[in-house]
């Protein structure tokens, strides 16, 4: 089964770049330009993995909380942030994120994190 990934980021270039790299790596990718449309897409077709930007009009934390409340551990959620500070990592993990990834992230690094998550759904890879 091809892993389904939902990429939610309000930065068009970043969203397209991530989606393209993941699609080339064999993931089935859907995208949204903000949290609300992303949550609607997740209700229509539940993804296996979600990559969500921390800083959007509908904040990434709200998206993480909603996804985890609705789907729990069935969805792996990685938060992307440009701020590499412990407070943001802590608040993301407390909200239910499975990983916190720092922008810019290479396509190979992102692919590795998501591939590891699919292979070991009960194990959280180090962020």
PDB file of C-alpha atoms in Angstrom:
ATOM      1  CA  UNK A   1       0.000   0.000   0.000  1.00  0.00           C
ATOM      2  CA  UNK A   2       1.300   3.446  -0.908  1.00  0.00           C
ATOM      3  CA  UNK A   3       1.490   5.714   2.151  1.00  0.00           C
ATOM      4  CA  UNK A   4      -0.877   8.688   1.931  1.00  0.00           C
ATOM      5  CA  UNK A   5       0.667  12.008   2.992  1.00  0.00           C
ATOM      6  CA  UNK A   6      -1.153  15.280   3.555  1.00  0.00           C
ATOM      7  CA  UNK A   7       1.115  18.341   3.325  1.00  0.00           C
ATOM      8  CA  UNK A   8      -0.342  21.483   4.917  1.00  0.00           C
ATOM      9  CA  UNK A   9       1.645  24.679   4.440  1.00  0.00           C
ATOM     10  CA  UNK A  10       0.568  28.207   3.548  1.00  0.00           C
ATOM     11  CA  UNK A  11       3.845  28.869   1.699  1.00  0.00           C
ATOM     12  CA  UNK A  12       3.094  27.813  -1.892  1.00  0.00           C
ATOM     13  CA  UNK A  13       6.716  27.194  -2.883  1.00  0.00           C
ATOM     14  CA  UNK A  14       7.485  25.167   0.245  1.00  0.00           C
ATOM     15  CA  UNK A  15       4.280  23.114  -0.076  1.00  0.00           C
ATOM     16  CA  UNK A  16       4.935  22.339  -3.758  1.00  0.00           C
ATOM     17  CA  UNK A  17       8.572  21.455  -3.111  1.00  0.00           C
ATOM     18  CA  UNK A  18       7.722  19.059  -0.279  1.00  0.00           C
ATOM     19  CA  UNK A  19       4.843  17.490  -2.200  1.00  0.00           C
ATOM     20  CA  UNK A  20       6.956  17.006  -5.310  1.00  0.00           C
ATOM     21  CA  UNK A  21       9.845  15.423  -3.404  1.00  0.00           C
ATOM     22  CA  UNK A  22       7.528  13.052  -1.541  1.00  0.00           C
ATOM     23  CA  UNK A  23       5.641  12.087  -4.710  1.00  0.00           C
ATOM     24  CA  UNK A  24       8.964  11.271  -6.419  1.00  0.00           C
ATOM     25  CA  UNK A  25       9.767   9.065  -3.417  1.00  0.00           C
ATOM     26  CA  UNK A  26       6.588   7.050  -3.928  1.00  0.00           C
ATOM     27  CA  UNK A  27       4.178   8.683  -1.501  1.00  0.00           C
ATOM     28  CA  UNK A  28       0.579   9.477  -2.488  1.00  0.00           C
ATOM     29  CA  UNK A  29       0.518  13.213  -1.721  1.00  0.00           C
ATOM     30  CA  UNK A  30      -2.372  15.605  -1.152  1.00  0.00           C
ATOM     31  CA  UNK A  31      -1.833  19.260  -0.235  1.00  0.00           C
ATOM     32  CA  UNK A  32      -3.663  22.089   1.482  1.00  0.00           C
ATOM     33  CA  UNK A  33      -2.719  25.751   1.839  1.00  0.00           C
ATOM     34  CA  UNK A  34      -3.948  26.143   5.437  1.00  0.00           C
ATOM     35  CA  UNK A  35      -5.163  24.174   8.422  1.00  0.00           C
ATOM     36  CA  UNK A  36      -8.922  24.336   7.821  1.00  0.00           C
ATOM     37  CA  UNK A  37      -8.808  22.966   4.266  1.00  0.00           C
ATOM     38  CA  UNK A  38      -6.250  20.410   5.446  1.00  0.00           C
ATOM     39  CA  UNK A  39      -8.561  19.182   8.195  1.00  0.00           C
ATOM     40  CA  UNK A  40     -11.422  18.904   5.693  1.00  0.00           C
ATOM     41  CA  UNK A  41      -9.219  16.826   3.377  1.00  0.00           C
ATOM     42  CA  UNK A  42      -8.220  14.570   6.287  1.00  0.00           C
ATOM     43  CA  UNK A  43     -11.913  13.922   6.974  1.00  0.00           C
ATOM     44  CA  UNK A  44     -12.612  13.016   3.337  1.00  0.00           C
ATOM     45  CA  UNK A  45      -9.636  10.665   3.027  1.00  0.00           C
ATOM     46  CA  UNK A  46      -7.669   9.910   6.182  1.00  0.00           C
ATOM     47  CA  UNK A  47      -3.930  10.195   5.496  1.00  0.00           C
ATOM     48  CA  UNK A  48      -1.308   7.952   7.059  1.00  0.00           C
ATOM     49  CA  UNK A  49       1.067  10.877   7.569  1.00  0.00           C
ATOM     50  CA  UNK A  50       0.661  14.627   7.859  1.00  0.00           C
ATOM     51  CA  UNK A  51       3.338  17.273   7.440  1.00  0.00           C
ATOM     52  CA  UNK A  52       2.026  20.557   8.840  1.00  0.00           C
ATOM     53  CA  UNK A  53       3.626  23.982   9.046  1.00  0.00           C
ATOM     54  CA  UNK A  54       3.746  25.459  12.544  1.00  0.00           C
ATOM     55  CA  UNK A  55       3.091  29.071  11.541  1.00  0.00           C
ATOM     56  CA  UNK A  56      -0.016  29.470   9.343  1.00  0.00           C
ATOM     57  CA  UNK A  57      -3.256  31.470   9.587  1.00  0.00           C
ATOM     58  CA  UNK A  58      -4.838  28.376  11.160  1.00  0.00           C
ATOM     59  CA  UNK A  59      -1.902  27.501  13.378  1.00  0.00           C
ATOM     60  CA  UNK A  60      -0.169  24.165  13.117  1.00  0.00           C
ATOM     61  CA  UNK A  61      -0.858  23.371  16.761  1.00  0.00           C
ATOM     62  CA  UNK A  62      -4.608  23.617  16.211  1.00  0.00           C
ATOM     63  CA  UNK A  63      -4.255  21.233  13.274  1.00  0.00           C
ATOM     64  CA  UNK A  64      -2.174  18.769  15.311  1.00  0.00           C
ATOM     65  CA  UNK A  65      -4.676  18.800  18.167  1.00  0.00           C
ATOM     66  CA  UNK A  66      -7.665  18.307  15.851  1.00  0.00           C
ATOM     67  CA  UNK A  67      -6.013  15.448  13.952  1.00  0.00           C
ATOM     68  CA  UNK A  68      -4.884  13.668  17.102  1.00  0.00           C
ATOM     69  CA  UNK A  69      -8.255  14.146  18.807  1.00  0.00           C
ATOM     70  CA  UNK A  70     -10.037  12.650  15.807  1.00  0.00           C
ATOM     71  CA  UNK A  71      -7.553   9.952  14.722  1.00  0.00           C
ATOM     72  CA  UNK A  72      -5.126   9.433  17.614  1.00  0.00           C
ATOM     73  CA  UNK A  73      -2.062   7.354  16.812  1.00  0.00           C
ATOM     74  CA  UNK A  74      -3.570   6.262  13.473  1.00  0.00           C
ATOM     75  CA  UNK A  75      -2.049   9.392  11.908  1.00  0.00           C
ATOM     76  CA  UNK A  76       1.623  10.323  12.209  1.00  0.00           C
ATOM     77  CA  UNK A  77       1.979  14.113  12.394  1.00  0.00           C
ATOM     78  CA  UNK A  78       5.234  15.961  11.760  1.00  0.00           C
ATOM     79  CA  UNK A  79       5.357  19.704  12.381  1.00  0.00           C
ATOM     80  CA  UNK A  80       7.650  21.890  10.272  1.00  0.00           C
ATOM     81  CA  UNK A  81       9.017  25.052  11.851  1.00  0.00           C
ATOM     82  CA  UNK A  82      11.672  27.598  11.019  1.00  0.00           C
ATOM     83  CA  UNK A  83      12.336  28.175  14.722  1.00  0.00           C
ATOM     84  CA  UNK A  84      14.703  25.674  16.322  1.00  0.00           C
ATOM     85  CA  UNK A  85      13.947  26.448  19.947  1.00  0.00           C
ATOM     86  CA  UNK A  86      13.113  23.985  22.722  1.00  0.00           C
ATOM     87  CA  UNK A  87       9.875  25.777  23.665  1.00  0.00           C
ATOM     88  CA  UNK A  88       8.369  25.221  20.215  1.00  0.00           C
ATOM     89  CA  UNK A  89       9.448  21.583  20.173  1.00  0.00           C
ATOM     90  CA  UNK A  90       7.902  21.057  23.605  1.00  0.00           C
ATOM     91  CA  UNK A  91       4.591  22.717  22.746  1.00  0.00           C
ATOM     92  CA  UNK A  92       4.317  20.713  19.509  1.00  0.00           C
ATOM     93  CA  UNK A  93       4.984  17.406  21.259  1.00  0.00           C
ATOM     94  CA  UNK A  94       2.568  18.365  24.055  1.00  0.00           C
ATOM     95  CA  UNK A  95      -0.094  19.051  21.382  1.00  0.00           C
ATOM     96  CA  UNK A  96       0.394  15.511  20.062  1.00  0.00           C
ATOM     97  CA  UNK A  97       2.959  15.892  17.267  1.00  0.00           C
ATOM     98  CA  UNK A  98       5.033  12.808  16.592  1.00  0.00           C
ATOM     99  CA  UNK A  99       7.994  14.796  15.264  1.00  0.00           C
ATOM    100  CA  UNK A 100       9.185  18.383  14.975  1.00  0.00           C
ATOM    101  CA  UNK A 101      11.291  19.107  11.913  1.00  0.00           C
ATOM    102  CA  UNK A 102      13.313  22.250  11.324  1.00  0.00           C
ATOM    103  CA  UNK A 103      13.095  24.188   8.044  1.00  0.00           C
ATOM    104  CA  UNK A 104      14.798  24.072   5.730  1.00  0.00           C
ATOM    105  CA  UNK A 105      14.720  20.276   5.673  1.00  0.00           C
ATOM    106  CA  UNK A 106      16.210  18.334   2.807  1.00  0.00           C
ATOM    107  CA  UNK A 107      13.869  16.129   0.800  1.00  0.00           C
ATOM    108  CA  UNK A 108      15.972  13.090   1.760  1.00  0.00           C
ATOM    109  CA  UNK A 109      15.731  13.866   5.471  1.00  0.00           C
ATOM    110  CA  UNK A 110      11.966  14.344   5.271  1.00  0.00           C
ATOM    111  CA  UNK A 111      11.566  11.161   3.240  1.00  0.00           C
ATOM    112  CA  UNK A 112      13.609   9.219   5.831  1.00  0.00           C
ATOM    113  CA  UNK A 113      11.498  10.472   8.735  1.00  0.00           C
ATOM    114  CA  UNK A 114       8.236   9.612   6.986  1.00  0.00           C
ATOM    115  CA  UNK A 115       9.491   6.257   5.705  1.00  0.00           C
ATOM    116  CA  UNK A 116      10.618   5.331   9.225  1.00  0.00           C
ATOM    117  CA  UNK A 117       7.202   6.348  10.561  1.00  0.00           C
ATOM    118  CA  UNK A 118       5.433   4.093   8.049  1.00  0.00           C
ATOM    119  CA  UNK A 119       7.727   1.146   8.797  1.00  0.00           C
ATOM    120  CA  UNK A 120       7.362   1.435  12.554  1.00  0.00           C
ATOM    121  CA  UNK A 121       3.985   3.084  13.252  1.00  0.00           C
ATOM    122  CA  UNK A 122       4.263   2.441  16.999  1.00  0.00           C
ATOM    123  CA  UNK A 123       7.729   3.982  17.268  1.00  0.00           C
ATOM    124  CA  UNK A 124       8.366   7.699  17.129  1.00  0.00           C
ATOM    125  CA  UNK A 125      11.589   8.494  15.258  1.00  0.00           C
ATOM    126  CA  UNK A 126      13.889  11.089  16.744  1.00  0.00           C
ATOM    127  CA  UNK A 127      13.228  14.548  15.384  1.00  0.00           C
TER     128      UNK A 127
END
